[in-house]
Amino acid sequence: MDTIVVTGNGALNGQIPIAGAKNACLTLMPAALLSEDPLTLTNAPRLSDIRTMSDLLMSLGAEVTALKDGQVQAISCHDLSNHTADHGIVRKMRASILVLGPMLARDGHAIVSLPGGCEIGVRPVDLHLKALETLGAEMELKGGYVHAKAPHGLRGGVIDFPLVSVGATENALMAATLAKGTTVIKNAAREPEIVDLAICLRRMGAQIEGEGTSTITIQGVDRLNGATHPVVVDRIELGTYMLAPAITGGEVECLGGRRDLVAAFCDKLDEAGIEVSETETGLSVRRRDNCIRAVDVSTAPFPGFPTDLQAQMMALMATAEGTSVLEETIFENRFMHVPELSRMGAEIEVHGGTAKVTGVNRLKGAPVEATDLRASVSLILAGLAAEGDTIVSEVQHLDRGYEQVVEKLSAVGAKIERTHAQ
Ligand code: EPZ
C-alpha cells in the first residue's frame, strides 16, 4: 500500500480549502432513494467512501454520475432493480446502513447486510432497527442480513432514543418523511450533518421541524421530488487543518470554514493558546504566543467536542506544555493512534476511555501505521512538527476521509510526499 512521508519543516503559512462533509454526503446520497426524481449534490468531497456509497446505490439500480471530478454527484433512483445491499459493499463502509430507512420508506421492503464493527468499535445498529420498528417496520435478522418489511407502508410514531446516535437519527429522519402521519424523534442527534440532511429533504418537499435540536418533528408526505443541494462544509476536515498551524506555528486560513460548526473545538483551542479569527473567506488560525498549553478534553455528541477530532487534538497535546487528559466517551476503542504517537516519543498513558498526555518538547519522526481514518491524520499532524521523517503506512484509511492531503499541506509549506507501492 502507499505510504506518506512527512518531514518536520517549521511553520506553515497560507490557505487550505475545506471540502464538503463526508458524513453529510454519506447520508445525502441515500436520501435520493426517497424520490423517483433525480437528486444532485454539489460540493461533494472526492473520497473513497463516496465512491463506495455510489457503488452501493448503483448496485440497487440507481444511476449515479460523478461530474466535475466527483464534486457533483447526480443520482437518479427512478428504477430500483434490487433491494438488497450486499455484504461485499456494506462491510467496507458501515454508513451503508443508511440505505435501509429510505428503501423501506419508498418501496416497503429492504434487505441490508449488517455492517459489522470496525477498528474503533463494535458499532451496533440496534437503535436504527428499533426506530424503524417504531414506524411500523417488521425486522428479521437472517444470515447476517436485516430483512425489513412494511407492506402497508410506514406510519408516524414517537421515537425516543436512549442514547444519541447520528446514523440512527438519519435513518429515522429519512424514513419518517414518507411515513403516514406525524413522527417525533426525541433525543435526536444535533450534528450539522443532520441539519444539512433536513435542509436537503425539505428542498425535496419533506415537512420537517426542529433539526439541530434534540426533538425533530416530521409530517409524512406522499412523495418527494428531486432537488439540487450543496453539501455542507466538512467540520472534521476543518478542525483537522486548523490544528496544522497550531502544531507547527505560522498562520493558515481554512477557506470555507465556519466557526459555528466547530465552536466547542475553538473553545479548546483558545484555552490551549491558539487564536481563531473569522475572515471573509473562512477561519484563520495561529498561535497566540509560542507555546501550546495542555488542556483537558472530553468528547461528546454535538455541540460538544467531536470524537472525530480527538485523535488530532491528542497530536497537539503531545507537544503542549503540561499534562492533558483526553476522555473518549463515544467509542470504546478510539485510542489506536496512541501506540503510534508513542513511537514518535509522545508520553501517553491510557486507562480505559481516558488518555493522559504529558507534552514533550519535540516529537521524533518514525515509521508509523495508520489504523483508522482519524488516527491516520493525527499521525500526519504529529509528523509536521516532529524532527526528521515520519513514514505513515496503510494510508488507504486516510483516503476514506481526506482528499488531496499532500497537495493541501504542501501548499502551505509542509514537506510531505506520497510514495506509491509497486
Ligand atoms: C457517525 O457514525 C459518523 N459517521 C462517525 O464518523 C462519528 O464518529 C459518529 O457519528 C459520532 O459522531 C458517519 O456519519 C458516516 P453513532 P455513527 O450512531 O452514526 C452507539 C468518521 O471518522 N450506537 O452516533 O455510526 C455506537 O456504538 C466516522 O468520519 C449503538 O449502540 O455513530 C457509538 O458508541 C467515525 N447502537 C455511539 O452510539 C446503534 O444502533 C454513537 O454512534 C447506533 C450507535
Tab-separated table of C-alpha atoms and ligand atoms in Angstrom:
chain	number	residue	atom	x	y	z
A	1	MET	CA	0.000	0.000	0.000
A	2	ASP	CA	1.036	3.640	-0.419
A	3	THR	CA	2.888	5.491	2.282
A	4	ILE	CA	3.076	9.184	3.095
A	5	VAL	CA	6.378	10.673	4.269
A	6	VAL	CA	6.188	13.870	6.334
A	7	THR	CA	9.316	15.798	7.341
A	8	GLY	CA	9.147	18.396	10.103
A	9	ASN	CA	9.662	21.642	8.220
A	10	GLY	CA	8.782	24.517	10.547
A	11	ALA	CA	5.866	26.924	10.425
A	12	LEU	CA	3.049	26.612	7.886
A	13	ASN	CA	1.545	29.647	6.166
A	14	GLY	CA	-1.128	30.102	3.525
A	15	GLN	CA	-4.627	28.866	2.696
A	16	ILE	CA	-6.239	25.424	2.742
A	17	PRO	CA	-9.618	24.898	1.016
A	18	ILE	CA	-12.040	22.767	3.048
A	19	ALA	CA	-14.170	20.272	1.118
A	20	GLY	CA	-17.790	19.204	1.547
A	21	ALA	CA	-18.564	16.979	4.523
A	22	LYS	CA	-18.027	13.239	4.064
A	23	ASN	CA	-20.504	12.464	6.826
A	24	ALA	CA	-23.150	14.728	5.326
A	25	CYS	CA	-22.655	13.314	1.830
A	26	LEU	CA	-22.939	9.734	3.106
A	27	THR	CA	-26.493	10.402	4.280
A	28	LEU	CA	-27.497	12.807	1.500
A	29	MET	CA	-26.717	10.241	-1.189
A	30	PRO	CA	-29.073	7.533	0.179
A	31	ALA	CA	-31.740	10.250	0.599
A	32	ALA	CA	-32.014	10.130	-3.208
A	33	LEU	CA	-33.735	6.736	-2.758
A	34	LEU	CA	-36.748	8.580	-1.330
A	35	SER	CA	-37.685	10.027	-4.719
A	36	GLU	CA	-38.029	8.833	-8.306
A	37	ASP	CA	-36.736	12.227	-9.411
A	38	PRO	CA	-33.005	12.994	-9.547
A	39	LEU	CA	-31.094	14.453	-6.609
A	40	THR	CA	-27.987	16.443	-7.475
A	41	LEU	CA	-25.392	17.109	-4.775
A	42	THR	CA	-22.802	19.823	-5.319
A	43	ASN	CA	-19.646	20.494	-3.246
A	44	ALA	CA	-19.329	16.739	-2.741
A	45	PRO	CA	-15.923	15.599	-1.410
A	46	ARG	CA	-13.717	13.399	-3.610
A	47	LEU	CA	-13.222	10.440	-1.283
A	48	SER	CA	-13.170	6.667	-1.480
A	49	ASP	CA	-16.142	6.451	0.911
A	50	ILE	CA	-18.221	8.496	-1.521
A	51	ARG	CA	-17.252	6.149	-4.347
A	52	THR	CA	-18.266	3.213	-2.135
A	53	MET	CA	-21.689	4.756	-1.471
A	54	SER	CA	-22.039	5.389	-5.205
A	55	ASP	CA	-21.242	1.727	-5.907
A	56	LEU	CA	-23.823	0.670	-3.338
A	57	LEU	CA	-26.570	2.854	-4.828
A	58	MET	CA	-25.721	1.610	-8.326
A	59	SER	CA	-25.931	-1.994	-7.079
A	60	LEU	CA	-29.558	-1.200	-6.158
A	61	GLY	CA	-30.268	0.049	-9.676
A	62	ALA	CA	-29.687	3.769	-9.184
A	63	GLU	CA	-27.821	5.814	-11.760
A	64	VAL	CA	-25.012	7.819	-10.162
A	65	THR	CA	-22.994	10.202	-12.308
A	66	ALA	CA	-19.929	11.907	-10.862
A	67	LEU	CA	-19.326	15.240	-12.569
A	68	LYS	CA	-16.599	17.870	-12.080
A	69	ASP	CA	-14.103	15.269	-10.900
A	70	GLY	CA	-16.598	13.987	-8.326
A	71	GLN	CA	-17.577	17.324	-6.808
A	72	VAL	CA	-21.062	16.896	-8.278
A	73	GLN	CA	-22.960	13.663	-7.707
A	74	ALA	CA	-26.087	13.333	-9.868
A	75	ILE	CA	-28.218	10.472	-8.511
A	76	SER	CA	-31.347	9.062	-10.115
A	77	CYS	CA	-33.281	6.315	-8.312
A	78	HIS	CA	-36.135	6.202	-10.806
A	79	ASP	CA	-35.996	2.432	-11.126
A	80	LEU	CA	-34.695	0.262	-8.306
A	81	SER	CA	-33.951	-3.200	-9.666
A	82	ASN	CA	-32.597	-4.607	-6.408
A	83	HIS	CA	-33.454	-4.050	-2.751
A	84	THR	CA	-30.547	-5.950	-1.225
A	85	ALA	CA	-27.452	-4.152	-0.002
A	86	ASP	CA	-24.818	-6.822	-0.358
A	87	HIS	CA	-22.280	-7.634	2.388
A	88	GLY	CA	-19.449	-7.262	-0.120
A	89	ILE	CA	-20.023	-3.495	-0.221
A	90	VAL	CA	-21.560	-2.928	3.213
A	91	ARG	CA	-18.575	-4.472	5.035
A	92	LYS	CA	-16.355	-1.780	3.519
A	93	MET	CA	-18.343	1.065	4.978
A	94	ARG	CA	-20.804	0.972	7.856
A	95	ALA	CA	-22.628	4.081	6.607
A	96	SER	CA	-24.156	1.678	4.069
A	97	ILE	CA	-26.811	1.000	6.711
A	98	LEU	CA	-28.248	4.404	5.745
A	99	VAL	CA	-29.926	2.915	2.662
A	100	LEU	CA	-32.228	0.893	4.934
A	101	GLY	CA	-34.626	3.622	6.051
A	102	PRO	CA	-35.057	5.299	2.648
A	103	MET	CA	-35.507	1.988	0.745
A	104	LEU	CA	-38.068	0.789	3.289
A	105	ALA	CA	-39.970	4.077	3.184
A	106	ARG	CA	-40.028	4.134	-0.607
A	107	ASP	CA	-40.877	0.537	-1.514
A	108	GLY	CA	-41.886	-1.159	1.743
A	109	HIS	CA	-39.066	-3.670	1.780
A	110	ALA	CA	-35.276	-3.792	2.058
A	111	ILE	CA	-32.559	-6.313	2.828
A	112	VAL	CA	-29.318	-4.856	4.176
A	113	SER	CA	-26.232	-6.679	5.369
A	114	LEU	CA	-25.356	-5.938	8.982
A	115	PRO	CA	-22.329	-3.623	8.730
A	116	GLY	CA	-20.318	-5.298	11.459
A	117	GLY	CA	-17.866	-3.424	13.611
A	118	CYS	CA	-14.789	-1.551	12.587
A	119	GLU	CA	-11.448	-0.563	14.098
A	120	ILE	CA	-12.956	1.884	16.576
A	121	GLY	CA	-15.684	-0.283	17.988
A	122	VAL	CA	-18.459	-2.857	17.712
A	123	ARG	CA	-20.833	-0.180	16.414
A	124	PRO	CA	-24.178	-1.977	16.612
A	125	VAL	CA	-27.228	-0.827	14.647
A	126	ASP	CA	-29.906	-1.784	17.172
A	127	LEU	CA	-31.094	1.822	17.501
A	128	HIS	CA	-31.617	2.051	13.720
A	129	LEU	CA	-33.754	-1.102	13.736
A	130	LYS	CA	-35.796	-0.144	16.807
A	131	ALA	CA	-36.525	3.298	15.330
A	132	LEU	CA	-37.831	1.788	12.091
A	133	GLU	CA	-39.909	-0.757	14.043
A	134	THR	CA	-41.490	2.194	15.854
A	135	LEU	CA	-42.585	3.415	12.412
A	136	GLY	CA	-44.253	0.059	11.762
A	137	ALA	CA	-41.499	-1.930	10.060
A	138	GLU	CA	-41.103	-5.662	10.682
A	139	MET	CA	-37.436	-6.589	11.135
A	140	GLU	CA	-35.931	-10.047	10.890
A	141	LEU	CA	-32.208	-10.873	11.201
A	142	LYS	CA	-31.201	-13.775	8.954
A	143	GLY	CA	-27.736	-14.875	7.904
A	144	GLY	CA	-26.113	-11.562	8.783
A	145	TYR	CA	-28.729	-9.540	6.921
A	146	VAL	CA	-31.583	-7.355	8.165
A	147	HIS	CA	-34.810	-8.238	6.328
A	148	ALA	CA	-37.125	-5.240	6.727
A	149	LYS	CA	-40.733	-5.124	5.607
A	150	ALA	CA	-43.509	-2.546	5.762
A	151	PRO	CA	-46.117	-3.986	3.396
A	152	HIS	CA	-48.658	-1.288	4.249
A	153	GLY	CA	-46.100	1.492	4.322
A	154	LEU	CA	-44.605	3.193	7.384
A	155	ARG	CA	-46.720	5.135	9.850
A	156	GLY	CA	-45.654	8.018	12.066
A	157	GLY	CA	-44.684	7.384	15.687
A	158	VAL	CA	-42.666	8.696	18.632
A	159	ILE	CA	-39.032	7.556	18.552
A	160	ASP	CA	-37.263	8.170	21.860
A	161	PHE	CA	-33.552	7.302	21.520
A	162	PRO	CA	-31.947	6.017	24.754
A	163	LEU	CA	-28.628	7.446	23.542
A	164	VAL	CA	-27.682	9.929	20.861
A	165	SER	CA	-26.934	8.234	17.529
A	166	VAL	CA	-26.099	10.205	14.383
A	167	GLY	CA	-26.805	7.361	11.969
A	168	ALA	CA	-29.959	6.157	13.684
A	169	THR	CA	-31.300	9.726	13.692
A	170	GLU	CA	-30.537	9.982	9.980
A	171	ASN	CA	-32.244	6.665	9.141
A	172	ALA	CA	-35.300	7.600	11.188
A	173	LEU	CA	-35.499	11.103	9.735
A	174	MET	CA	-35.321	9.872	6.146
A	175	ALA	CA	-37.884	7.105	6.709
A	176	ALA	CA	-40.300	9.421	8.514
A	177	THR	CA	-40.559	11.798	5.550
A	178	LEU	CA	-42.756	9.257	3.711
A	179	ALA	CA	-44.478	7.688	6.746
A	180	LYS	CA	-48.231	8.295	7.099
A	181	GLY	CA	-48.817	10.865	9.844
A	182	THR	CA	-46.528	12.588	12.302
A	183	THR	CA	-43.205	11.331	13.650
A	184	VAL	CA	-41.410	12.835	16.633
A	185	ILE	CA	-37.744	11.933	17.154
A	186	LYS	CA	-36.636	12.565	20.747
A	187	ASN	CA	-33.010	12.676	21.909
A	188	ALA	CA	-32.127	13.196	18.255
A	189	ALA	CA	-28.518	13.844	17.257
A	190	ARG	CA	-27.869	17.556	16.671
A	191	GLU	CA	-24.847	17.286	14.355
A	192	PRO	CA	-24.594	19.789	11.449
A	193	GLU	CA	-24.818	16.812	9.095
A	194	ILE	CA	-28.344	16.141	10.411
A	195	VAL	CA	-29.255	19.789	9.816
A	196	ASP	CA	-27.853	19.560	6.277
A	197	LEU	CA	-29.885	16.412	5.615
A	198	ALA	CA	-33.066	18.116	6.863
A	199	ILE	CA	-32.427	21.126	4.624
A	200	CYS	CA	-31.989	18.824	1.625
A	201	LEU	CA	-35.099	16.762	2.472
A	202	ARG	CA	-37.112	19.982	2.835
A	203	ARG	CA	-35.891	21.027	-0.619
A	204	MET	CA	-37.289	17.695	-1.828
A	205	GLY	CA	-40.689	18.520	-0.297
A	206	ALA	CA	-40.405	16.992	3.172
A	207	GLN	CA	-42.066	18.677	6.150
A	208	ILE	CA	-39.530	18.809	8.984
A	209	GLU	CA	-39.104	21.000	12.066
A	210	GLY	CA	-36.553	21.095	14.870
A	211	GLU	CA	-33.419	19.763	13.164
A	212	GLY	CA	-30.339	20.752	15.153
A	213	THR	CA	-32.270	20.381	18.408
A	214	SER	CA	-32.919	17.190	20.375
A	215	THR	CA	-36.516	16.949	19.086
A	216	ILE	CA	-37.317	16.690	15.386
A	217	THR	CA	-40.929	16.567	14.140
A	218	ILE	CA	-41.775	15.251	10.666
A	219	GLN	CA	-45.156	15.337	8.891
A	220	GLY	CA	-45.139	12.485	6.361
A	221	VAL	CA	-45.937	13.325	2.716
A	222	ASP	CA	-46.994	11.099	-0.170
A	223	ARG	CA	-43.922	11.670	-2.316
A	224	LEU	CA	-40.712	13.640	-2.529
A	225	ASN	CA	-39.350	15.454	-5.559
A	226	GLY	CA	-35.842	15.810	-6.887
A	227	ALA	CA	-33.614	18.699	-5.819
A	228	THR	CA	-30.162	20.201	-6.046
A	229	HIS	CA	-28.329	20.620	-2.747
A	230	PRO	CA	-24.822	21.850	-1.777
A	231	VAL	CA	-23.101	19.581	0.764
A	232	VAL	CA	-22.220	21.478	3.942
A	233	VAL	CA	-18.511	22.113	4.590
A	234	ASP	CA	-16.681	19.327	6.456
A	235	ARG	CA	-16.233	20.401	10.088
A	236	ILE	CA	-13.899	17.484	10.815
A	237	GLU	CA	-11.579	18.238	7.901
A	238	LEU	CA	-11.793	21.881	9.017
A	239	GLY	CA	-10.781	21.078	12.599
A	240	THR	CA	-8.028	18.806	11.354
A	241	TYR	CA	-6.389	21.513	9.238
A	242	MET	CA	-6.874	24.156	11.945
A	243	LEU	CA	-4.505	22.043	14.021
A	244	ALA	CA	-1.739	22.217	11.402
A	245	PRO	CA	-0.579	25.809	12.193
A	246	ALA	CA	-1.366	25.129	15.846
A	247	ILE	CA	1.180	22.307	15.960
A	248	THR	CA	3.844	23.911	13.712
A	249	GLY	CA	3.443	27.660	14.241
A	250	GLY	CA	2.645	30.076	11.404
A	251	GLU	CA	-0.810	31.150	10.204
A	252	VAL	CA	-3.208	29.220	7.965
A	253	GLU	CA	-6.616	30.271	6.665
A	254	CYS	CA	-9.080	27.411	6.229
A	255	LEU	CA	-11.237	28.505	3.296
A	256	GLY	CA	-14.956	27.858	3.766
A	257	GLY	CA	-14.516	27.269	7.500
A	258	ARG	CA	-17.420	28.285	9.725
A	259	ARG	CA	-16.946	28.828	13.453
A	260	ASP	CA	-20.476	27.649	14.317
A	261	LEU	CA	-19.564	24.173	13.046
A	262	VAL	CA	-16.560	23.869	15.407
A	263	ALA	CA	-17.491	26.099	18.353
A	264	ALA	CA	-16.578	23.659	21.146
A	265	PHE	CA	-13.348	22.794	19.356
A	266	CYS	CA	-12.461	26.509	19.019
A	267	ASP	CA	-13.075	26.997	22.744
A	268	LYS	CA	-10.498	24.302	23.487
A	269	LEU	CA	-8.019	25.775	21.012
A	270	ASP	CA	-8.457	29.156	22.718
A	271	GLU	CA	-7.706	27.569	26.098
A	272	ALA	CA	-4.580	25.987	24.582
A	273	GLY	CA	-3.333	29.356	23.325
A	274	ILE	CA	-4.493	29.176	19.708
A	275	GLU	CA	-6.182	32.183	18.140
A	276	VAL	CA	-9.006	31.555	15.671
A	277	SER	CA	-10.307	34.554	13.755
A	278	GLU	CA	-13.148	34.726	11.262
A	279	THR	CA	-12.213	36.146	7.863
A	280	GLU	CA	-14.268	36.987	4.776
A	281	THR	CA	-13.462	33.573	3.361
A	282	GLY	CA	-13.101	31.263	6.354
A	283	LEU	CA	-11.203	30.811	9.618
A	284	SER	CA	-7.633	31.940	10.184
A	285	VAL	CA	-5.595	30.107	12.834
A	286	ARG	CA	-2.310	30.905	14.571
A	287	ARG	CA	-0.622	30.543	17.927
A	288	ARG	CA	-1.199	33.466	20.312
A	289	ASP	CA	2.382	33.102	21.581
A	290	ASN	CA	4.994	30.455	21.044
A	291	CYS	CA	3.759	27.852	23.486
A	292	ILE	CA	0.813	25.459	23.470
A	293	ARG	CA	-0.876	24.919	26.812
A	294	ALA	CA	-2.162	21.485	27.824
A	295	VAL	CA	-5.987	21.357	28.076
A	296	ASP	CA	-8.398	18.615	29.117
A	297	VAL	CA	-10.898	17.330	26.552
A	298	SER	CA	-13.955	15.098	26.859
A	299	THR	CA	-15.699	14.060	23.643
A	300	ALA	CA	-19.476	14.399	23.385
A	301	PRO	CA	-22.252	14.480	20.788
A	302	PHE	CA	-22.664	17.847	19.025
A	303	PRO	CA	-22.432	20.614	20.169
A	304	GLY	CA	-19.747	19.060	22.388
A	305	PHE	CA	-16.155	18.321	21.392
A	306	PRO	CA	-16.318	15.920	18.400
A	307	THR	CA	-14.993	12.391	18.851
A	308	ASP	CA	-13.755	12.667	15.249
A	309	LEU	CA	-11.255	15.343	16.359
A	310	GLN	CA	-9.979	13.548	19.482
A	311	ALA	CA	-7.032	11.822	17.799
A	312	GLN	CA	-5.956	15.023	16.063
A	313	MET	CA	-6.179	17.041	19.305
A	314	MET	CA	-4.038	14.417	21.018
A	315	ALA	CA	-1.271	15.072	18.495
A	316	LEU	CA	-1.304	18.738	19.515
A	317	MET	CA	-1.393	17.909	23.222
A	318	ALA	CA	1.612	15.604	22.739
A	319	THR	CA	3.708	18.749	22.182
A	320	ALA	CA	1.941	21.027	24.690
A	321	GLU	CA	3.344	22.398	27.931
A	322	GLY	CA	1.909	20.362	30.793
A	323	THR	CA	-0.336	17.350	31.091
A	324	SER	CA	-3.753	16.979	29.451
A	325	VAL	CA	-6.446	14.354	29.956
A	326	LEU	CA	-8.458	13.288	26.909
A	327	GLU	CA	-11.636	11.332	27.609
A	328	GLU	CA	-13.268	9.381	24.739
A	329	THR	CA	-16.917	8.870	25.654
A	330	ILE	CA	-18.440	7.829	22.294
A	331	PHE	CA	-16.452	4.817	21.060
A	332	GLU	CA	-14.854	2.048	23.070
A	333	ASN	CA	-11.632	1.694	21.110
A	334	ARG	CA	-10.610	5.018	19.712
A	335	PHE	CA	-7.050	5.274	21.047
A	336	MET	CA	-5.241	3.248	18.391
A	337	HIS	CA	-3.209	6.315	17.463
A	338	VAL	CA	-1.648	6.204	20.962
A	339	PRO	CA	0.964	3.477	20.344
A	340	GLU	CA	1.874	5.124	17.042
A	341	LEU	CA	2.271	8.581	18.607
A	342	SER	CA	4.306	6.934	21.389
A	343	ARG	CA	6.698	5.598	18.741
A	344	MET	CA	7.311	9.264	17.935
A	345	GLY	CA	8.229	9.989	21.544
A	346	ALA	CA	4.826	11.080	22.833
A	347	GLU	CA	4.237	10.351	26.540
A	348	ILE	CA	0.709	8.967	26.817
A	349	GLU	CA	-0.878	6.686	29.399
A	350	VAL	CA	-4.228	5.083	28.589
A	351	HIS	CA	-6.607	3.990	31.329
A	352	GLY	CA	-9.862	2.687	29.839
A	353	GLY	CA	-11.516	5.544	27.962
A	354	THR	CA	-9.053	8.139	29.200
A	355	ALA	CA	-5.631	9.109	27.898
A	356	LYS	CA	-3.213	11.198	29.991
A	357	VAL	CA	-0.840	13.093	27.696
A	358	THR	CA	2.335	14.741	29.023
A	359	GLY	CA	3.691	17.131	26.445
A	360	VAL	CA	7.260	16.770	25.203
A	361	ASN	CA	9.451	19.431	23.710
A	362	ARG	CA	9.735	17.799	20.290
A	363	LEU	CA	8.423	14.587	18.733
A	364	LYS	CA	10.779	12.454	16.664
A	365	GLY	CA	9.884	11.216	13.186
A	366	ALA	CA	9.394	7.431	12.914
A	367	PRO	CA	7.739	4.785	10.757
A	368	VAL	CA	4.107	4.540	11.982
A	369	GLU	CA	0.963	2.750	10.842
A	370	ALA	CA	-2.445	4.255	10.137
A	371	THR	CA	-5.164	2.198	11.798
A	372	ASP	CA	-8.346	4.163	11.168
A	373	LEU	CA	-9.399	7.310	9.405
A	374	ARG	CA	-8.875	9.924	12.093
A	375	ALA	CA	-5.893	8.206	13.724
A	376	SER	CA	-4.095	8.321	10.370
A	377	VAL	CA	-4.394	12.072	10.050
A	378	SER	CA	-3.287	12.629	13.652
A	379	LEU	CA	-0.001	10.928	12.698
A	380	ILE	CA	0.386	13.306	9.755
A	381	LEU	CA	-0.167	16.280	12.085
A	382	ALA	CA	2.415	14.915	14.534
A	383	GLY	CA	4.831	14.424	11.646
A	384	LEU	CA	4.503	18.081	10.643
A	385	ALA	CA	6.036	19.122	13.973
A	386	ALA	CA	8.396	16.174	14.502
A	387	GLU	CA	12.139	16.182	13.956
A	388	GLY	CA	13.027	14.169	10.867
A	389	ASP	CA	10.893	11.875	8.717
A	390	THR	CA	7.595	10.241	9.712
A	391	ILE	CA	6.619	7.437	7.342
A	392	VAL	CA	2.881	6.688	7.581
A	393	SER	CA	1.857	3.333	6.110
A	394	GLU	CA	-1.624	1.948	5.330
A	395	VAL	CA	-2.769	5.364	4.099
A	396	GLN	CA	-5.857	3.893	2.451
A	397	HIS	CA	-7.522	4.786	5.751
A	398	LEU	CA	-6.702	8.422	5.044
A	399	ASP	CA	-8.201	8.308	1.560
A	400	ARG	CA	-11.599	7.497	3.066
A	401	GLY	CA	-11.967	10.943	4.587
A	402	TYR	CA	-9.326	13.345	3.320
A	403	GLU	CA	-8.957	14.399	-0.316
A	404	GLN	CA	-5.596	15.712	-1.542
A	405	VAL	CA	-3.862	15.793	1.854
A	406	VAL	CA	-0.395	16.034	0.294
A	407	GLU	CA	-1.431	18.846	-2.045
A	408	LYS	CA	-3.275	20.814	0.644
A	409	LEU	CA	-0.439	20.649	3.173
A	410	SER	CA	2.336	21.177	0.589
A	411	ALA	CA	0.582	24.373	-0.497
A	412	VAL	CA	1.140	25.873	2.977
A	413	GLY	CA	4.796	24.814	3.195
A	414	ALA	CA	4.725	21.272	4.559
A	415	LYS	CA	7.399	18.831	3.411
A	416	ILE	CA	5.164	15.869	2.561
A	417	GLU	CA	5.021	13.341	-0.241
A	418	ARG	CA	3.174	10.159	-1.142
A	419	THR	CA	5.064	7.114	-2.345
A	420	HIS	CA	3.133	4.616	-4.410
A	421	ALA	CA	3.675	0.948	-3.556
A	422	GLN	CA	4.811	-1.064	-6.585
B	1	EPZ	C1	-21.295	8.863	12.772
B	1	EPZ	O1	-21.165	7.475	12.988
B	1	EPZ	C2	-20.065	9.275	11.959
B	1	EPZ	N1	-20.064	8.543	10.690
B	1	EPZ	C3	-18.798	8.952	12.738
B	1	EPZ	O2	-17.695	9.441	11.981
B	1	EPZ	C4	-18.837	9.714	14.060
B	1	EPZ	O3	-17.691	9.378	14.824
B	1	EPZ	C5	-20.107	9.317	14.830
B	1	EPZ	O4	-21.273	9.587	14.016
B	1	EPZ	C6	-20.257	10.089	16.133
B	1	EPZ	O5	-20.273	11.458	15.864
B	1	EPZ	C7	-20.880	8.971	9.696
B	1	EPZ	O6	-21.619	9.929	9.831
B	1	EPZ	C8	-20.807	8.195	8.420
B	1	EPZ	P1	-23.398	6.976	16.234
B	1	EPZ	P2	-22.426	6.638	13.587
B	1	EPZ	O7	-24.530	6.130	15.806
B	1	EPZ	O8	-23.682	7.206	13.105
B	1	EPZ	C9	-23.558	3.590	19.528
B	1	EPZ	C10	-15.633	9.336	10.911
B	1	EPZ	O9	-14.496	9.288	11.398
B	1	EPZ	N2	-24.686	3.032	18.751
B	1	EPZ	O10	-23.642	8.402	16.598
B	1	EPZ	O11	-22.165	5.200	13.366
B	1	EPZ	C11	-22.233	3.497	18.800
B	1	EPZ	O12	-21.635	2.235	19.006
B	1	EPZ	C12	-16.740	8.493	11.492
B	1	EPZ	O13	-15.978	10.098	9.968
B	1	EPZ	C13	-25.414	1.966	19.272
B	1	EPZ	O14	-25.135	1.479	20.366
B	1	EPZ	O15	-22.242	6.945	15.130
B	1	EPZ	C14	-21.442	4.620	19.413
B	1	EPZ	O16	-20.870	4.159	20.629
B	1	EPZ	C15	-16.219	7.544	12.566
B	1	EPZ	N3	-26.445	1.455	18.556
B	1	EPZ	C16	-22.494	5.685	19.723
B	1	EPZ	O17	-23.764	5.004	19.679
B	1	EPZ	C17	-26.800	1.967	17.331
B	1	EPZ	O18	-27.768	1.471	16.717
B	1	EPZ	C18	-22.561	6.810	18.726
B	1	EPZ	O19	-22.650	6.231	17.439
B	1	EPZ	C19	-26.051	3.043	16.821
B	1	EPZ	C20	-24.997	3.564	17.542
